[in-house]
PDB file of C-alpha atoms in Angstrom:
ATOM      1  CA  MET R   1       0.000   0.000   0.000  1.00  0.00           C
ATOM      2  CA  LEU R   2       1.348   3.404  -0.958  1.00  0.00           C
ATOM      3  CA  LYS R   3       2.142   5.938   1.738  1.00  0.00           C
ATOM      4  CA  PHE R   4       2.061   9.632   0.876  1.00  0.00           C
ATOM      5  CA  GLU R   5       3.805  12.666   2.343  1.00  0.00           C
ATOM      6  CA  VAL R   6       3.357  16.296   1.349  1.00  0.00           C
ATOM      7  CA  VAL R   7       6.266  18.727   1.704  1.00  0.00           C
ATOM      8  CA  ARG R   8       6.891  22.243   0.484  1.00  0.00           C
ATOM      9  CA  GLY R   9       9.422  22.614  -2.294  1.00  0.00           C
ATOM     10  CA  PRO R  10      11.691  20.011  -3.827  1.00  0.00           C
ATOM     11  CA  THR R  11      14.151  20.230  -0.954  1.00  0.00           C
ATOM     12  CA  LEU R  12      13.926  16.858   0.702  1.00  0.00           C
ATOM     13  CA  ASP R  13      14.770  16.052   4.311  1.00  0.00           C
ATOM     14  CA  GLY R  14      15.481  12.397   3.592  1.00  0.00           C
ATOM     15  CA  SER R  15      16.802  10.606   0.586  1.00  0.00           C
ATOM     16  CA  VAL R  16      14.627   9.201  -2.170  1.00  0.00           C
ATOM     17  CA  ASP R  17      15.313   6.745  -4.942  1.00  0.00           C
ATOM     18  CA  LEU R  18      13.759   8.954  -7.626  1.00  0.00           C
ATOM     19  CA  LEU R  19      13.066  12.678  -7.835  1.00  0.00           C
ATOM     20  CA  ALA R  20      10.643  13.279 -10.697  1.00  0.00           C
ATOM     21  CA  VAL R  21      10.223  16.879 -11.860  1.00  0.00           C
ATOM     22  CA  ALA R  22       7.318  18.053 -14.018  1.00  0.00           C
ATOM     23  CA  THR R  23       8.282  20.357 -16.874  1.00  0.00           C
ATOM     24  CA  THR R  24       6.270  22.128 -19.542  1.00  0.00           C
ATOM     25  CA  GLY R  25       9.079  22.635 -22.017  1.00  0.00           C
ATOM     26  CA  LYS R  26      12.812  22.600 -22.438  1.00  0.00           C
ATOM     27  CA  PRO R  27      14.682  23.016 -19.142  1.00  0.00           C
ATOM     28  CA  SER R  28      15.630  26.591 -18.333  1.00  0.00           C
ATOM     29  CA  SER R  29      17.944  28.049 -15.720  1.00  0.00           C
ATOM     30  CA  ARG R  30      15.134  30.510 -14.850  1.00  0.00           C
ATOM     31  CA  ASP R  31      12.804  27.696 -13.781  1.00  0.00           C
ATOM     32  CA  PRO R  32      12.679  27.740  -9.953  1.00  0.00           C
ATOM     33  CA  VAL R  33      12.930  23.945  -9.598  1.00  0.00           C
ATOM     34  CA  LEU R  34      15.052  23.004 -12.615  1.00  0.00           C
ATOM     35  CA  GLY R  35      17.391  25.982 -12.279  1.00  0.00           C
ATOM     36  CA  THR R  36      18.198  25.084  -8.686  1.00  0.00           C
ATOM     37  CA  LEU R  37      18.539  21.424  -9.593  1.00  0.00           C
ATOM     38  CA  ALA R  38      20.917  22.179 -12.486  1.00  0.00           C
ATOM     39  CA  LYS R  39      23.063  24.387 -10.257  1.00  0.00           C
ATOM     40  CA  THR R  40      23.198  21.729  -7.522  1.00  0.00           C
ATOM     41  CA  LEU R  41      24.108  18.974  -9.994  1.00  0.00           C
ATOM     42  CA  GLY R  42      26.590  21.159 -11.847  1.00  0.00           C
ATOM     43  CA  VAL R  43      24.947  20.249 -15.146  1.00  0.00           C
ATOM     44  CA  ASP R  44      23.687  22.413 -17.994  1.00  0.00           C
ATOM     45  CA  LEU R  45      20.204  20.894 -18.276  1.00  0.00           C
ATOM     46  CA  ALA R  46      19.360  22.915 -21.380  1.00  0.00           C
ATOM     47  CA  ALA R  47      22.386  21.533 -23.250  1.00  0.00           C
ATOM     48  CA  LEU R  48      21.700  18.007 -22.018  1.00  0.00           C
ATOM     49  CA  ALA R  49      18.055  18.248 -23.078  1.00  0.00           C
ATOM     50  CA  GLU R  50      19.130  19.491 -26.511  1.00  0.00           C
ATOM     51  CA  GLU R  51      21.557  16.594 -26.852  1.00  0.00           C
ATOM     52  CA  GLU R  52      18.906  14.047 -25.819  1.00  0.00           C
ATOM     53  CA  LEU R  53      16.181  15.702 -27.973  1.00  0.00           C
ATOM     54  CA  PHE R  54      14.095  16.348 -24.861  1.00  0.00           C
ATOM     55  CA  GLU R  55      11.542  19.102 -25.486  1.00  0.00           C
ATOM     56  CA  GLY R  56       9.308  18.607 -22.440  1.00  0.00           C
ATOM     57  CA  LYS R  57       6.360  17.408 -24.503  1.00  0.00           C
ATOM     58  CA  ALA R  58       3.625  15.354 -22.859  1.00  0.00           C
ATOM     59  CA  GLU R  59       4.956  12.119 -21.301  1.00  0.00           C
ATOM     60  CA  GLN R  60       8.463  12.697 -22.717  1.00  0.00           C
ATOM     61  CA  GLN R  61      11.115  11.710 -20.165  1.00  0.00           C
ATOM     62  CA  LEU R  62      14.758  12.503 -19.481  1.00  0.00           C
ATOM     63  CA  ALA R  63      16.584  10.443 -16.838  1.00  0.00           C
ATOM     64  CA  LEU R  64      19.663  11.647 -14.898  1.00  0.00           C
ATOM     65  CA  THR R  65      21.668  10.449 -11.921  1.00  0.00           C
ATOM     66  CA  GLY R  66      21.807  12.338  -8.632  1.00  0.00           C
ATOM     67  CA  ARG R  67      25.641  12.328  -8.593  1.00  0.00           C
ATOM     68  CA  ASP R  68      25.594  12.287  -4.777  1.00  0.00           C
ATOM     69  CA  ARG R  69      24.805  16.019  -4.825  1.00  0.00           C
ATOM     70  CA  VAL R  70      21.070  15.764  -4.202  1.00  0.00           C
ATOM     71  CA  PRO R  71      19.223  13.407  -1.843  1.00  0.00           C
ATOM     72  CA  ALA R  72      17.970  11.368  -4.823  1.00  0.00           C
ATOM     73  CA  LYS R  73      19.746   8.518  -6.558  1.00  0.00           C
ATOM     74  CA  ARG R  74      18.018   9.260  -9.848  1.00  0.00           C
ATOM     75  CA  ILE R  75      16.275  12.260 -11.368  1.00  0.00           C
ATOM     76  CA  LEU R  76      13.564  12.124 -13.994  1.00  0.00           C
ATOM     77  CA  LEU R  77      12.249  15.081 -15.971  1.00  0.00           C
ATOM     78  CA  VAL R  78       8.729  14.391 -17.246  1.00  0.00           C
ATOM     79  CA  GLY R  79       7.020  16.565 -19.825  1.00  0.00           C
ATOM     80  CA  ILE R  80       3.411  17.492 -19.165  1.00  0.00           C
ATOM     81  CA  ASP R  81       0.700  18.590 -21.570  1.00  0.00           C
ATOM     82  CA  THR R  82      -0.039  22.276 -21.017  1.00  0.00           C
ATOM     83  CA  SER R  83      -3.289  22.103 -22.989  1.00  0.00           C
ATOM     84  CA  ALA R  84      -4.838  19.528 -20.629  1.00  0.00           C
ATOM     85  CA  PRO R  85      -6.859  20.617 -17.575  1.00  0.00           C
ATOM     86  CA  GLY R  86      -4.797  20.995 -14.388  1.00  0.00           C
ATOM     87  CA  TYR R  87      -6.236  17.914 -12.687  1.00  0.00           C
ATOM     88  CA  LEU R  88      -5.311  15.720 -15.654  1.00  0.00           C
ATOM     89  CA  ARG R  89      -1.811  17.238 -15.925  1.00  0.00           C
ATOM     90  CA  VAL R  90      -1.026  16.463 -12.292  1.00  0.00           C
ATOM     91  CA  ARG R  91      -2.525  12.987 -12.509  1.00  0.00           C
ATOM     92  CA  ALA R  92      -0.703  12.077 -15.741  1.00  0.00           C
ATOM     93  CA  PHE R  93       2.644  13.317 -14.384  1.00  0.00           C
ATOM     94  CA  ALA R  94       2.315  11.345 -11.145  1.00  0.00           C
ATOM     95  CA  ALA R  95       1.299   8.187 -13.013  1.00  0.00           C
ATOM     96  CA  ALA R  96       4.196   8.453 -15.484  1.00  0.00           C
ATOM     97  CA  ALA R  97       6.764   9.064 -12.732  1.00  0.00           C
ATOM     98  CA  VAL R  98       5.601   6.205 -10.514  1.00  0.00           C
ATOM     99  CA  ARG R  99       5.316   3.871 -13.523  1.00  0.00           C
ATOM    100  CA  HIS R 100       8.955   4.693 -14.343  1.00  0.00           C
ATOM    101  CA  ALA R 101       9.973   3.986 -10.740  1.00  0.00           C
ATOM    102  CA  MET R 102       8.147   0.648 -10.802  1.00  0.00           C
ATOM    103  CA  GLY R 103      10.062  -0.333 -13.928  1.00  0.00           C
ATOM    104  CA  GLN R 104      13.353   0.477 -12.209  1.00  0.00           C
ATOM    105  CA  ASN R 105      12.479  -1.258  -8.889  1.00  0.00           C
ATOM    106  CA  LEU R 106      12.645   2.002  -6.933  1.00  0.00           C
ATOM    107  CA  ARG R 107      10.778   2.227  -3.625  1.00  0.00           C
ATOM    108  CA  ARG R 108      10.688   5.895  -2.537  1.00  0.00           C
ATOM    109  CA  VAL R 109       9.666   8.526  -5.079  1.00  0.00           C
ATOM    110  CA  ALA R 110       9.417  12.320  -4.799  1.00  0.00           C
ATOM    111  CA  LEU R 111       7.250  14.257  -7.259  1.00  0.00           C
ATOM    112  CA  ALA R 112       8.171  17.927  -7.730  1.00  0.00           C
ATOM    113  CA  PHE R 113       5.589  20.212  -9.315  1.00  0.00           C
ATOM    114  CA  PRO R 114       6.287  23.724 -10.662  1.00  0.00           C
ATOM    115  CA  ASP R 115       2.816  24.934  -9.579  1.00  0.00           C
ATOM    116  CA  LEU R 116      -0.567  23.698  -8.400  1.00  0.00           C
ATOM    117  CA  ALA R 117      -1.861  23.713 -12.012  1.00  0.00           C
ATOM    118  CA  GLY R 118      -4.625  26.145 -11.065  1.00  0.00           C
ATOM    119  CA  LEU R 119      -6.032  23.757  -8.439  1.00  0.00           C
ATOM    120  CA  ASP R 120      -6.628  24.246  -4.745  1.00  0.00           C
ATOM    121  CA  LEU R 121      -4.298  22.256  -2.486  1.00  0.00           C
ATOM    122  CA  ALA R 122      -6.791  19.477  -1.639  1.00  0.00           C
ATOM    123  CA  THR R 123      -7.681  18.859  -5.301  1.00  0.00           C
ATOM    124  CA  TRP R 124      -4.003  18.946  -6.278  1.00  0.00           C
ATOM    125  CA  ILE R 125      -3.169  16.332  -3.622  1.00  0.00           C
ATOM    126  CA  GLU R 126      -6.111  14.188  -4.749  1.00  0.00           C
ATOM    127  CA  ALA R 127      -4.988  14.298  -8.396  1.00  0.00           C
ATOM    128  CA  ALA R 128      -1.382  13.448  -7.495  1.00  0.00           C
ATOM    129  CA  MET R 129      -2.432  10.570  -5.234  1.00  0.00           C
ATOM    130  CA  LEU R 130      -4.768   9.142  -7.866  1.00  0.00           C
ATOM    131  CA  GLY R 131      -2.058   9.389 -10.515  1.00  0.00           C
ATOM    132  CA  ALA R 132       0.520   7.737  -8.262  1.00  0.00           C
ATOM    133  CA  ARG R 133      -1.854   4.894  -7.447  1.00  0.00           C
ATOM    134  CA  THR R 134      -2.636   4.448 -11.136  1.00  0.00           C
ATOM    135  CA  GLY R 135       1.062   4.333 -12.017  1.00  0.00           C
ATOM    136  CA  ALA R 136       1.790   1.857  -9.212  1.00  0.00           C
ATOM    137  CA  TYR R 137      -0.934  -0.585 -10.206  1.00  0.00           C
ATOM    138  CA  ARG R 138       0.038  -3.846 -11.807  1.00  0.00           C
ATOM    139  CA  PHE R 139      -1.890  -7.070 -11.835  1.00  0.00           C
ATOM    140  CA  ALA R 140       0.728  -9.608 -10.823  1.00  0.00           C
ATOM    141  CA  HIS R 141      -1.444 -12.377  -9.401  1.00  0.00           C
ATOM    142  CA  TYR R 142      -0.472 -14.916 -12.066  1.00  0.00           C
ATOM    143  CA  LEU R 143       3.151 -13.836 -12.536  1.00  0.00           C
ATOM    144  CA  THR R 144       5.829 -16.210 -11.275  1.00  0.00           C
ATOM    145  CA  GLY R 145       9.608 -16.511 -11.293  1.00  0.00           C
ATOM    146  CA  ASP R 146      11.468 -13.714 -13.078  1.00  0.00           C
ATOM    147  CA  ARG R 147       8.220 -12.093 -14.206  1.00  0.00           C
ATOM    148  CA  LYS R 148       7.015 -11.530 -10.623  1.00  0.00           C
ATOM    149  CA  PRO R 149       7.770  -7.959  -9.451  1.00  0.00           C
ATOM    150  CA  ARG R 150      10.723  -7.779  -7.061  1.00  0.00           C
ATOM    151  CA  SER R 151       9.567  -4.631  -5.295  1.00  0.00           C
ATOM    152  CA  ASP R 152       6.952  -1.943  -5.413  1.00  0.00           C
ATOM    153  CA  VAL R 153       6.989   1.785  -4.760  1.00  0.00           C
ATOM    154  CA  ASP R 154       6.034   2.167  -1.112  1.00  0.00           C
ATOM    155  CA  THR R 155       6.296   5.934  -0.479  1.00  0.00           C
ATOM    156  CA  VAL R 156       5.443   8.925  -2.641  1.00  0.00           C
ATOM    157  CA  VAL R 157       6.516  12.382  -1.478  1.00  0.00           C
ATOM    158  CA  LEU R 158       4.492  15.189  -3.066  1.00  0.00           C
ATOM    159  CA  CYS R 159       6.662  18.295  -3.291  1.00  0.00           C
ATOM    160  CA  ALA R 160       4.311  21.267  -3.467  1.00  0.00           C
ATOM    161  CA  PRO R 161       5.592  24.506  -5.000  1.00  0.00           C
ATOM    162  CA  PRO R 162       7.716  26.519  -2.529  1.00  0.00           C
ATOM    163  CA  ALA R 163       5.122  29.282  -2.090  1.00  0.00           C
ATOM    164  CA  THR R 164       2.375  26.829  -1.073  1.00  0.00           C
ATOM    165  CA  ARG R 165       0.999  27.112   2.457  1.00  0.00           C
ATOM    166  CA  LEU R 166       0.595  23.639   3.942  1.00  0.00           C
ATOM    167  CA  PRO R 167      -1.448  22.678   6.988  1.00  0.00           C
ATOM    168  CA  PRO R 168       0.684  21.546   9.966  1.00  0.00           C
ATOM    169  CA  THR R 169       0.520  17.753   9.424  1.00  0.00           C
ATOM    170  CA  GLN R 170       0.391  16.185   5.991  1.00  0.00           C
ATOM    171  CA  ARG R 171       1.001  12.439   6.320  1.00  0.00           C
ATOM    172  CA  LEU R 172      -1.577  10.664   4.204  1.00  0.00           C
TER     173      LEU R 172
END
């Protein structure tokens, strides 16, 4: 069963296996999340994205390593569809990120969002939780041997935008 935590900003107190960051286009140093991440990693994300043909289109992904400079072993940039309603953008991003983590046998995932996609906090949390649960679902009842999943994602940390005001306790 998935456990959820909500924190403010992509700064994480503990380590995670995957930090997934939602992006609406090519990475920019002016982006509050990606700019800070690029500076911390010491990587030119714009040049890397250009090299990997990553444009930040819907469901497009760019994987990086944490290089022991951030509390995440791996980093995943996930493009989101700006024309979709906010609820669907958040849900699709969370599902894609957790699905990626499931494929890599990662257990603790942090999802960093640039904004609340025009949603109130409760609706944003609901959309992210639903997306994460959708991405984590796999029917494995009849799988055996090497086909049986070795591990599942057990914790999803929802990183709200830094300016978001959170209630005092947010363990879900």
